Short mmCIF file of C-alpha atoms and ligand atoms in Angstrom, two decimals:
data_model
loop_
_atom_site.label_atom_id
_atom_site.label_comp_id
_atom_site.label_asym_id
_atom_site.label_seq_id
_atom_site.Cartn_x
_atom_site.Cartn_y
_atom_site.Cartn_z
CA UNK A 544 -2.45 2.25 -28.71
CA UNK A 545 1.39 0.57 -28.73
CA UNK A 546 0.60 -2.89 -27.84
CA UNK A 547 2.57 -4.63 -25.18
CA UNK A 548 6.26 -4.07 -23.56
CA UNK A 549 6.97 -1.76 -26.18
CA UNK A 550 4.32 1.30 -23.68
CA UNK A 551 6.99 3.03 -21.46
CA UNK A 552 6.49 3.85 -18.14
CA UNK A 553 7.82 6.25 -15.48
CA UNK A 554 6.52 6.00 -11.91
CA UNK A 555 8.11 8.73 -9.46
CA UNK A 556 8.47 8.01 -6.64
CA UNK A 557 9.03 4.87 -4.59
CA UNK A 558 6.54 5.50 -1.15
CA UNK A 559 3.63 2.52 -0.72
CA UNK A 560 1.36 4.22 -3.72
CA UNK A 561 4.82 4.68 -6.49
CA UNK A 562 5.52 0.68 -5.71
CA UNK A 563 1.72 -0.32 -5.89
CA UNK A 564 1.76 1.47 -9.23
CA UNK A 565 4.57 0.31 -10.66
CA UNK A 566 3.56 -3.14 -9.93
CA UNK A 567 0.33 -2.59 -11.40
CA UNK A 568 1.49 -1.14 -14.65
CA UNK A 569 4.44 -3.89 -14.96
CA UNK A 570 1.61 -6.89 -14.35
CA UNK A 571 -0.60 -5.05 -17.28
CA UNK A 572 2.70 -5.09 -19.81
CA UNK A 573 3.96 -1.69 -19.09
CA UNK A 574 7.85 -1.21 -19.24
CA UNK A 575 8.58 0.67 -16.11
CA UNK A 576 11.21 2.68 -14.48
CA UNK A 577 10.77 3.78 -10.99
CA UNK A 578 12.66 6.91 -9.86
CA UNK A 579 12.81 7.16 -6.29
CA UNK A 580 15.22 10.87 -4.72
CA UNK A 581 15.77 8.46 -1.46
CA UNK A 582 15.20 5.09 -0.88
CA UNK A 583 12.62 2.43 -1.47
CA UNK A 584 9.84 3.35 1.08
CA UNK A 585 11.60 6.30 3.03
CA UNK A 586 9.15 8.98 2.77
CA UNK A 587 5.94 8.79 4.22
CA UNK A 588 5.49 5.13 4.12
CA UNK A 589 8.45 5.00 6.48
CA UNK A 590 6.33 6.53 9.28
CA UNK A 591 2.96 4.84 9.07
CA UNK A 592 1.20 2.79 11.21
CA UNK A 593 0.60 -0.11 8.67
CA UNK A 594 -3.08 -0.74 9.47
CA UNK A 595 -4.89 -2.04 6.39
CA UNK A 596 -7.95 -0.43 7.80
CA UNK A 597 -12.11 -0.45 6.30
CA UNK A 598 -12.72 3.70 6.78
CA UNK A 599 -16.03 4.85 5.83
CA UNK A 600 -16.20 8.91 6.14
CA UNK A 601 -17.45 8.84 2.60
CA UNK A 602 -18.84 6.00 0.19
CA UNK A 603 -15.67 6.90 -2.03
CA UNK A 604 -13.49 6.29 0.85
CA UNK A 605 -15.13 3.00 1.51
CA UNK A 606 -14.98 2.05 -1.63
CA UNK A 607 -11.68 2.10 -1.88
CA UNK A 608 -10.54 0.80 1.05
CA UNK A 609 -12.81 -2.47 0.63
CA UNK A 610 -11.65 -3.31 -2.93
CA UNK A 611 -8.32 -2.22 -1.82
CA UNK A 612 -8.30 -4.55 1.53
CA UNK A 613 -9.58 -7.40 -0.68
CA UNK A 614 -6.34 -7.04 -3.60
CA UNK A 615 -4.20 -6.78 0.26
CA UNK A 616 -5.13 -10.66 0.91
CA UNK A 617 -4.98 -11.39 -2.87
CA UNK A 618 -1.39 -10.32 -2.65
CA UNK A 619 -0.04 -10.30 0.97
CA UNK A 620 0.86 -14.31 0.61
CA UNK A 621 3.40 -13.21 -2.08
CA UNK A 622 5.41 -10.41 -0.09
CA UNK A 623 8.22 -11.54 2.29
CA UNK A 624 8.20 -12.62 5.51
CA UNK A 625 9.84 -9.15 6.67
CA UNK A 626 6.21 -7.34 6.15
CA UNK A 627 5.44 -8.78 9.22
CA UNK A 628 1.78 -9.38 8.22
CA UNK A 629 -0.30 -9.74 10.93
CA UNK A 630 -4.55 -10.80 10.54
CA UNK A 631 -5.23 -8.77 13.67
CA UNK A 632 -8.96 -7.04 12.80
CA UNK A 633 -9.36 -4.07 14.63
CA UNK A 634 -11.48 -3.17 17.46
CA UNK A 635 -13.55 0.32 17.24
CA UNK A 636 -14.23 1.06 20.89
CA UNK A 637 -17.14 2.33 21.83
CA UNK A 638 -16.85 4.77 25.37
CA UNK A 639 -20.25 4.97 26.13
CA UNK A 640 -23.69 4.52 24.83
CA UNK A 641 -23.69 6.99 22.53
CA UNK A 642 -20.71 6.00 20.92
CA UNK A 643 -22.25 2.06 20.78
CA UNK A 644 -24.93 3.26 19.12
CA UNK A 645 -22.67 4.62 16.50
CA UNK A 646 -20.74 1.52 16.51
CA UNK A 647 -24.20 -0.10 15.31
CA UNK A 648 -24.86 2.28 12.07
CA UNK A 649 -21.29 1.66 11.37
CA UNK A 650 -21.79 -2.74 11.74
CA UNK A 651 -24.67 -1.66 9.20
CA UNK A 652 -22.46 0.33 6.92
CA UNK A 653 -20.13 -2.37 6.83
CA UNK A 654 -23.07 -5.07 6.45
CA UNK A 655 -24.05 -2.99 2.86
CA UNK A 656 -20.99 -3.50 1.20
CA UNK A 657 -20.30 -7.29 2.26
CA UNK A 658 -17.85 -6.50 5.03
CA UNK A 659 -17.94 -8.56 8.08
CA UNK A 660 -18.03 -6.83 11.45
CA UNK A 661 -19.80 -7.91 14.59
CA UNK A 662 -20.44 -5.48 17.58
CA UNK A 663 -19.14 -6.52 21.08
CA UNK A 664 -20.73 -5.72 24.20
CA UNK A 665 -19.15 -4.49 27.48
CA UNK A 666 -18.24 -8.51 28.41
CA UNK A 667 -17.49 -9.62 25.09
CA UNK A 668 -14.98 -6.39 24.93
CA UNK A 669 -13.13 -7.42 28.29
CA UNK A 670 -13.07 -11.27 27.41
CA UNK A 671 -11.60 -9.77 23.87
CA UNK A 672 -8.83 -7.49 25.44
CA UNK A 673 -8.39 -8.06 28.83
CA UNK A 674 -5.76 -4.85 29.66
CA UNK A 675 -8.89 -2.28 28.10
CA UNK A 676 -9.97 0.04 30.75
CA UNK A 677 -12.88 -1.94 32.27
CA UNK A 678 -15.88 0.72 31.92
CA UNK A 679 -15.81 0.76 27.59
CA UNK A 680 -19.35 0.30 26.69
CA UNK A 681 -18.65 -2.11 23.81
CA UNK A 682 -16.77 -2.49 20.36
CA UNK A 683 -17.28 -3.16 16.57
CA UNK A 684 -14.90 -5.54 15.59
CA UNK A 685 -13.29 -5.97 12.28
CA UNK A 686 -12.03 -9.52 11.73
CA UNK A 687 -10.86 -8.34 8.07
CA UNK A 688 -8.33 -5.76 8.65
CA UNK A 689 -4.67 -6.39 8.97
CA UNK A 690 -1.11 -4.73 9.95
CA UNK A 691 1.89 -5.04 7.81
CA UNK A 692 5.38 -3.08 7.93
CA UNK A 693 5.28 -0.55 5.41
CA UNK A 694 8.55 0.06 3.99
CA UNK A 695 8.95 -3.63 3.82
CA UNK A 696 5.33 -3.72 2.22
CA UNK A 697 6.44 -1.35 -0.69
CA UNK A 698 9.65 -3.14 -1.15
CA UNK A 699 8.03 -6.28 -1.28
CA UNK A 700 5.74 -4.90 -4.09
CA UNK A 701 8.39 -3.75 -6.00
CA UNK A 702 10.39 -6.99 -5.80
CA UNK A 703 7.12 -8.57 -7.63
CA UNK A 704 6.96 -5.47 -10.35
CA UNK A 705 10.63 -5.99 -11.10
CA UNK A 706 9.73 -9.73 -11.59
CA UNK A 707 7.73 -8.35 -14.63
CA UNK A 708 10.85 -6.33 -15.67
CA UNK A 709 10.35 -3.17 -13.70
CA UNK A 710 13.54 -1.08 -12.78
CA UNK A 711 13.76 0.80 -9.43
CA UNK A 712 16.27 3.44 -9.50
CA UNK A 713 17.33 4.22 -5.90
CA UNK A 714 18.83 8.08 -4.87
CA UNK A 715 17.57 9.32 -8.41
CA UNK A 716 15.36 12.70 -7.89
CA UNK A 717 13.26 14.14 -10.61
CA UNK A 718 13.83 17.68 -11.14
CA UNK A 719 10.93 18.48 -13.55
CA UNK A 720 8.21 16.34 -15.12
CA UNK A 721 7.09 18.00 -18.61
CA UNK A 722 4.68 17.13 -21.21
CA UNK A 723 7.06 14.00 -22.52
CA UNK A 724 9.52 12.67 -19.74
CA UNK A 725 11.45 14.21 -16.51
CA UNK A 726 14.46 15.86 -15.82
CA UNK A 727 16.90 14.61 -13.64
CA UNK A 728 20.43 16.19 -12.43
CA UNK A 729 21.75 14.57 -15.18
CA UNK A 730 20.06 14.14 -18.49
CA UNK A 731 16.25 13.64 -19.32
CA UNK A 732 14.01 10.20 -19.54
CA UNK A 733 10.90 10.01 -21.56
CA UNK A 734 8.03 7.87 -21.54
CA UNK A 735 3.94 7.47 -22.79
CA UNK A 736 2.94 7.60 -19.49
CA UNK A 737 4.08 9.65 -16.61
CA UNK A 738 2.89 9.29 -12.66
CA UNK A 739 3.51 11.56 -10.29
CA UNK A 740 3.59 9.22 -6.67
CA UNK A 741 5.67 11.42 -4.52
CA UNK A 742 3.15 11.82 -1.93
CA UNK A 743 3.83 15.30 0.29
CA UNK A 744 6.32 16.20 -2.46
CA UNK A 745 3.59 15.72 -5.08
CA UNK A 746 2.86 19.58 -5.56
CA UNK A 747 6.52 20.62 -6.14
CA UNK A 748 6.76 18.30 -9.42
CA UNK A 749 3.26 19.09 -10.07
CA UNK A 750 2.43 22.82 -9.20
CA UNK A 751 -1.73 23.23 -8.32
CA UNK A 752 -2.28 19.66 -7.15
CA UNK A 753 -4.07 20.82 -3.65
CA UNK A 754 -1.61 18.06 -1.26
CA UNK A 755 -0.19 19.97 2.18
CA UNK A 756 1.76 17.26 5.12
CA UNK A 757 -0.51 16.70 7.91
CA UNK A 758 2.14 15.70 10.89
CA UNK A 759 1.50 13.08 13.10
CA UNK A 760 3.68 11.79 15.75
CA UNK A 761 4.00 8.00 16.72
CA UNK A 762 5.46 6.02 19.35
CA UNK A 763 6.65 2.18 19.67
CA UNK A 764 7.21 0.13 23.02
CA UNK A 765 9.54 -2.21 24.87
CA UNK A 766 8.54 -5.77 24.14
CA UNK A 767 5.58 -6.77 25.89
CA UNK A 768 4.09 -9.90 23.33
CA UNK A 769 -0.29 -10.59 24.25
CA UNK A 770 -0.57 -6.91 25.72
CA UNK A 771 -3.16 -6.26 23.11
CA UNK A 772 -4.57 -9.01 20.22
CA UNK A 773 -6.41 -6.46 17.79
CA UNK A 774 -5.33 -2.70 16.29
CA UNK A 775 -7.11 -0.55 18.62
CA UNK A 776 -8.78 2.80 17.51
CA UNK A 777 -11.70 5.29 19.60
CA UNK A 778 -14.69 6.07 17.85
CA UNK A 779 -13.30 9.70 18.34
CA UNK A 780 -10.57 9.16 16.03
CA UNK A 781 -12.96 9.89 13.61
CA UNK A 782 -13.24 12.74 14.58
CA UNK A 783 -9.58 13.59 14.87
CA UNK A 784 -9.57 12.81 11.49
CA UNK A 785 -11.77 14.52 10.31
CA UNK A 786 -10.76 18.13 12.05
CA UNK A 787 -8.80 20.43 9.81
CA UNK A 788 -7.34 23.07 11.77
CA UNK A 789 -6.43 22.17 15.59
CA UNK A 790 -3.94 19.93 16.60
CA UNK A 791 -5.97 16.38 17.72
CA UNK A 792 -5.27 13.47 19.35
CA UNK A 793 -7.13 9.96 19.21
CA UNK A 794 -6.21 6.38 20.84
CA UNK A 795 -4.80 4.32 17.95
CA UNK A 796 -2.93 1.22 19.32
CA UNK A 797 -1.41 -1.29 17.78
CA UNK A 798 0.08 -4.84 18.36
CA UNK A 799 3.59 -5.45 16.46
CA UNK A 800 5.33 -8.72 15.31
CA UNK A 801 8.01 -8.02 17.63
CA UNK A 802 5.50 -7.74 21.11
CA UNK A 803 5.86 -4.20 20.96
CA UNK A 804 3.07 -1.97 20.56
CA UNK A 805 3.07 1.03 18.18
CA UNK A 806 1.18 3.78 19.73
CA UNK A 807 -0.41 6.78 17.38
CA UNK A 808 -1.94 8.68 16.80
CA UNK A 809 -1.75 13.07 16.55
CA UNK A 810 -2.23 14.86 13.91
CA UNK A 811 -1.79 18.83 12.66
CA UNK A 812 -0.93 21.23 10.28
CA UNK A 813 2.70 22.59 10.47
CA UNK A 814 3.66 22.45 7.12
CA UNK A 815 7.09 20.12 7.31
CA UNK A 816 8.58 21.24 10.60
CA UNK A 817 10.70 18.71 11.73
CA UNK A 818 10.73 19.76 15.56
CA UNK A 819 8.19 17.61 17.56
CA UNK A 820 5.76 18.68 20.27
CA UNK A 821 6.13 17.71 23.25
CA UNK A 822 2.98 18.72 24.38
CA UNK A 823 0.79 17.02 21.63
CA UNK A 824 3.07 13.50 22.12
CA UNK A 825 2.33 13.85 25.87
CA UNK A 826 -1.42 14.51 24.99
CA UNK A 827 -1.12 11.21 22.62
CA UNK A 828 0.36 9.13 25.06
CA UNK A 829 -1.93 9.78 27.88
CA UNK A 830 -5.03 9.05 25.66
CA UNK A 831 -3.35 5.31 24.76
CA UNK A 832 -2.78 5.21 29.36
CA UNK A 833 -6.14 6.25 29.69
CA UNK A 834 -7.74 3.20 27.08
CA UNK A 835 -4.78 1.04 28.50
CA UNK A 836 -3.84 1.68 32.05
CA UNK A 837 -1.86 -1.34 31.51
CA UNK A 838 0.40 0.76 29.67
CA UNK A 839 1.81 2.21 32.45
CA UNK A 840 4.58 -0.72 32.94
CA UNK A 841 5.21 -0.23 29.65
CA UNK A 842 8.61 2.04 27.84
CA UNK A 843 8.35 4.32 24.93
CA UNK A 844 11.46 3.38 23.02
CA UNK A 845 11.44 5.96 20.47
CA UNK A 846 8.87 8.47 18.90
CA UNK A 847 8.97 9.83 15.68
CA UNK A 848 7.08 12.29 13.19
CA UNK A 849 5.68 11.43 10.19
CA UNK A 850 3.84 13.56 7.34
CA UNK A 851 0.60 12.22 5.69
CA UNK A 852 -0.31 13.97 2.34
CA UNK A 853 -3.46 15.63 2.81
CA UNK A 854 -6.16 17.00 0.52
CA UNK A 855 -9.10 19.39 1.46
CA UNK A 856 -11.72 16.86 0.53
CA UNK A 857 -9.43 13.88 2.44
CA UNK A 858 -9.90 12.05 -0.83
CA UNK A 859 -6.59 10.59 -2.77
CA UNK A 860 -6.01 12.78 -6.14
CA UNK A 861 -5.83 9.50 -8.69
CA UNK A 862 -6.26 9.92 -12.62
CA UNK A 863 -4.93 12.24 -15.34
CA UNK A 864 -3.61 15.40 -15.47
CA UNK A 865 -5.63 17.48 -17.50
CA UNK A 866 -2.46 20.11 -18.14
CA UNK A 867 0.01 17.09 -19.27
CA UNK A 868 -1.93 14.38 -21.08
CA UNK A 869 0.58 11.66 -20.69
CA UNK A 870 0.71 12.70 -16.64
CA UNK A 871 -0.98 10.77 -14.15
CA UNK A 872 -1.29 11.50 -10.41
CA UNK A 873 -1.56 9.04 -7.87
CA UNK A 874 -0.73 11.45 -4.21
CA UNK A 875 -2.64 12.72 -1.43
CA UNK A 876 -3.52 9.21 0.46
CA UNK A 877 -3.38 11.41 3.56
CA UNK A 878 -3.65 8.81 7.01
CA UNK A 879 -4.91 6.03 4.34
CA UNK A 880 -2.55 5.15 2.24
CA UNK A 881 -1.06 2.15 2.88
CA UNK A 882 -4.62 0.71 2.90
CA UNK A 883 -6.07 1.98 -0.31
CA UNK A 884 -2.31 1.57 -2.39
CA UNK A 885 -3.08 -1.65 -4.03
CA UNK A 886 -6.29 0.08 -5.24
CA UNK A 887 -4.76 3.14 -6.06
CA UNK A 888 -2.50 1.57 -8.36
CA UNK A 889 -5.02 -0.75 -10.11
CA UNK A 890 -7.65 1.97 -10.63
CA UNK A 891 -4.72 3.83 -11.93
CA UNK A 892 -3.54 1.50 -14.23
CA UNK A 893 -7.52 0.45 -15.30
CA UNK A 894 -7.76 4.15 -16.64
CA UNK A 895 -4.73 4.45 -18.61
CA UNK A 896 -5.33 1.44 -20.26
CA UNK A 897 -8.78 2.36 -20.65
CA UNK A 898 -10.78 -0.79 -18.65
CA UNK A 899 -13.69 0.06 -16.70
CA UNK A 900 -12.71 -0.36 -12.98
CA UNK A 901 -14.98 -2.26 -10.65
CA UNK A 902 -15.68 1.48 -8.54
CA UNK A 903 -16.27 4.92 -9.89
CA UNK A 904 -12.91 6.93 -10.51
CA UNK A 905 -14.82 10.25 -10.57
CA UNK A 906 -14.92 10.79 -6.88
CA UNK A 907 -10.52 11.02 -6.52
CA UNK A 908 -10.41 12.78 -10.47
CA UNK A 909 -7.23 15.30 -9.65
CA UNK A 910 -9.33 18.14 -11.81
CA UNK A 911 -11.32 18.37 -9.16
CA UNK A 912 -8.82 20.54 -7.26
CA UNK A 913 -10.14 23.08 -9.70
CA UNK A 914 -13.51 22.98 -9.82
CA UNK A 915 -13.68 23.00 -5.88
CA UNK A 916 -11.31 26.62 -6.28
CA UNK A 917 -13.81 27.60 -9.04
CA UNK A 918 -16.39 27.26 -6.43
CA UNK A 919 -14.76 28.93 -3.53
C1 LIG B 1166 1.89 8.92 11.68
C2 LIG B 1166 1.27 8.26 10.48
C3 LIG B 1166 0.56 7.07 10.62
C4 LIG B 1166 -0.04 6.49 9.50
N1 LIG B 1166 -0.67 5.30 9.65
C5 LIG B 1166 -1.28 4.72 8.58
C6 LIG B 1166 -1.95 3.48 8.73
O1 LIG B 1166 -1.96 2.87 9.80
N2 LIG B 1166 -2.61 2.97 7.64
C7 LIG B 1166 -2.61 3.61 6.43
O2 LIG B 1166 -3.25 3.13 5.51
N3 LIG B 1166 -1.92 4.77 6.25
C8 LIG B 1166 -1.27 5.34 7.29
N4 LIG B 1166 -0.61 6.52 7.16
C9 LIG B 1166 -0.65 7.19 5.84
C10 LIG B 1166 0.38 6.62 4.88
O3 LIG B 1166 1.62 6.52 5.52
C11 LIG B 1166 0.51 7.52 3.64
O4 LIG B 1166 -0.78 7.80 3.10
C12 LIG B 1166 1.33 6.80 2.58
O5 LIG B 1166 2.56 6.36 3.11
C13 LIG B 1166 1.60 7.72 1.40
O6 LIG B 1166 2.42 7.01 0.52
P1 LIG B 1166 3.05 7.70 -0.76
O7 LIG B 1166 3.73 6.62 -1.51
O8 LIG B 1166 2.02 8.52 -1.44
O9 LIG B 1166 4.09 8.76 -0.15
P2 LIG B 1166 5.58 8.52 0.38
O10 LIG B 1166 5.70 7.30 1.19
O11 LIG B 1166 6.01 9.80 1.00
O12 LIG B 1166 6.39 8.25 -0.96
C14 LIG B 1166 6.72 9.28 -1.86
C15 LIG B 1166 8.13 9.02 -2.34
O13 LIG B 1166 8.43 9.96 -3.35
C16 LIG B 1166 9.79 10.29 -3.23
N5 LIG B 1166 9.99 11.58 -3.92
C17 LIG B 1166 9.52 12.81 -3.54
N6 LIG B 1166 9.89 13.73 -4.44
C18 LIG B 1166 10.61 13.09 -5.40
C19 LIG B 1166 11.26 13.50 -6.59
N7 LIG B 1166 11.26 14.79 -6.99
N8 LIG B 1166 11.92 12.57 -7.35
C20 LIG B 1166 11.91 11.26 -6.98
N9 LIG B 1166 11.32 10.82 -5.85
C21 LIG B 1166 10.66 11.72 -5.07
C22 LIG B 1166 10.02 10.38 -1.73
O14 LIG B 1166 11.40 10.23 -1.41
C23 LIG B 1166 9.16 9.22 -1.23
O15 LIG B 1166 9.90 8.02 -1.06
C24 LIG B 1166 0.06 7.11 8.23
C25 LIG B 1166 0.81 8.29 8.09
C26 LIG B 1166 1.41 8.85 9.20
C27 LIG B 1166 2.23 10.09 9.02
#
């Protein structure tokens, strides 16, 4: 192996996930290039949310999240004052005692991998957020999860991979990415190692990776600064989440720098159509009234539509391309990927330079898209 700045490196694409890699790669030695169609952070990443949020639908997706959440504070002090960090935690509310009950297995869940959480009954819930609706039956809270600004986020991590003598090439789309370099309107670049970031857009440079957008629409207030302390999500966003064919809504609120508060979340499959629905928004925003009735003296500012790369098994594709040895995917972060970026990029970077890394890659191997069709 070419020891190190002398191993080139082309990242593609410049969303939360391209800049995370790239600033992995640069801090192991890499020379890197980033090629980014647009600008910095204008895909995807553009239209998050920005919770750095502990998920635990799968032990892989926990996993990641928790190592990814811990290389967040490692690295949050060094980004700029524009990413608008904020150590909220989140509250998962509970609606009734069912739901509490869940919020329990979940403190547990939490509890086995080292994660603090502590549940909150009905009183504890009120004194915590005064404006909830006053008959919640209680809360897990979260004291470890954050918010950040995304695009700022990505830029920020890119300002500390170009510190290690990364390029970022700005309006520069890849045509084609072959078995040595890509192809670009003009002319060709070549490199040892090749990653495909380019979340939604993953499947065009890379035909058979198994990535479709899963729209969501989102929503950001007036200014009204103490209306809510923590991000706040339902217990049945989970299972928003977790449908796959109708359209779903789930209470997702969150508390922004600026006093505002972003309010999420919907999410279905319309492939990239760029004309909202009214109906779904309206759905959206009376879920965040109902939680918050508060919300009622409150304006909606502007909404807007955002695409979340999705995979069938809602697991990021992250590892070589068995087709193109010197490709490596890093796409299909779906509603997570701002979290799990900073992971993303340093389990990428641990497999290419052959290190162990500190979870199991298997579970987000990008063959797997094939053995799942095999088995269909
Ligand atoms: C409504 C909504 C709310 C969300 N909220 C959260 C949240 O709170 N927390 C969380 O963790 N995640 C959240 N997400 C998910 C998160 O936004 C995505 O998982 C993440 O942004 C994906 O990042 P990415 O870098 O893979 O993709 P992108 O940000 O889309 O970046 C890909 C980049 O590749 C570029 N590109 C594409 N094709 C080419 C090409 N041929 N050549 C060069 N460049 C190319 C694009 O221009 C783009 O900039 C949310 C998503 C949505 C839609």
């Amino acid at each position: 192996m070419a020891v190190g700045s002398s191993r080139e490196a082309i990242v593609v694409g410049a969303g939360i996930v391209g800049a995370a890699c790239a600033f992995a790669l640069a801090r192991a030695g890499w020379r890197v290039q980033v090629l980014e169609a647009d600008a910095v952070g204008a895909g995807t990443t553009a239209a998050a949310m920005g919770h750095l949020v502990v998920m635990d639908d799968s032990a892989a997706q926990l996993a990641l999240c928790a190592w990814s959440l811990e290389l967040w504070r490692e690295w949050l002090p060094h980004l700029p004052a524009g990413c608008e960090v904020d150590a909220c935690g989140t509250l998962w509310l509970a609606a009734d005692d069912d739901e509490l009950h869940h919020v329990r297995t979940k403190a547990q869940t939490y509890a086995r991998v080292g994660l603090a959480a502590e549940v909150l009954d009905a009183q504890a819930l009120r004194a915590a957020e005064p404006h909830l609706r006053p008959d919640l039956a209680g809360a897990l809270r979260v004291p470890g999860d954050q918010v950040l600004y995304p695009p700022a986020a990505a830029r920020g991590l890119l300002s500390l991979a170009e510190r290690h003598g990364a390029r970022v090439l700005e309006g520069c789309a890849v045509r084609t990415l072959d078995a040595d370099g890509v192809r670009l309107k003009a002319g060709r670049l070549d490199a040892d190692v090749l990653v495909n970031a380019t979340g939604c857009g993953a499947p065009a440079l890379t035909p058979g990776l198994p990535i479709v957008p899963r729209r969501g629409h989102l929503a950001i207030s007036d200014r009204h600064p103490g209306l809510v302390r923590h991000q706040l999500v339902e217990l049945g966003y989970l299972k928003s989440a977790h449908a796959t064919d109708a359209a779903s809504v789930a209470f997702n609120l969150q508390p922004r720098a600026t006093g505002q508060v972003l309010i999420g979340s919907s999410r279905e499959f319309v492939g990239f159509d760029t004309r909202p629905n009214p109906a779904l928004r309206a759905r959206m925003l009376q879920r965040a009234l109902d939680f918050v009735p508060a919300l009622a003296h409150v304006s909606v500012l502007r909404t807007w539509l955002g695409y979340r790369p999705a995979t069938p098994d809602k697991l990021p594709l992250i590892g070589r391309w068995p087709a193109l040895p010197r490709l490596w995917i890093a796409a299909g972060h779906e509603g997570l990927g701002i979290t799990t970026a900073l992971a993303s990029g340093q389990l990428l970077v641990d497999l290419i330079d052959g290190r162990t890394p500190p979870i199991d890659p298997l579970p987000y191997r990008p063959e797997r898209a094939f053995e799942s069709h095999a088995h269909a």
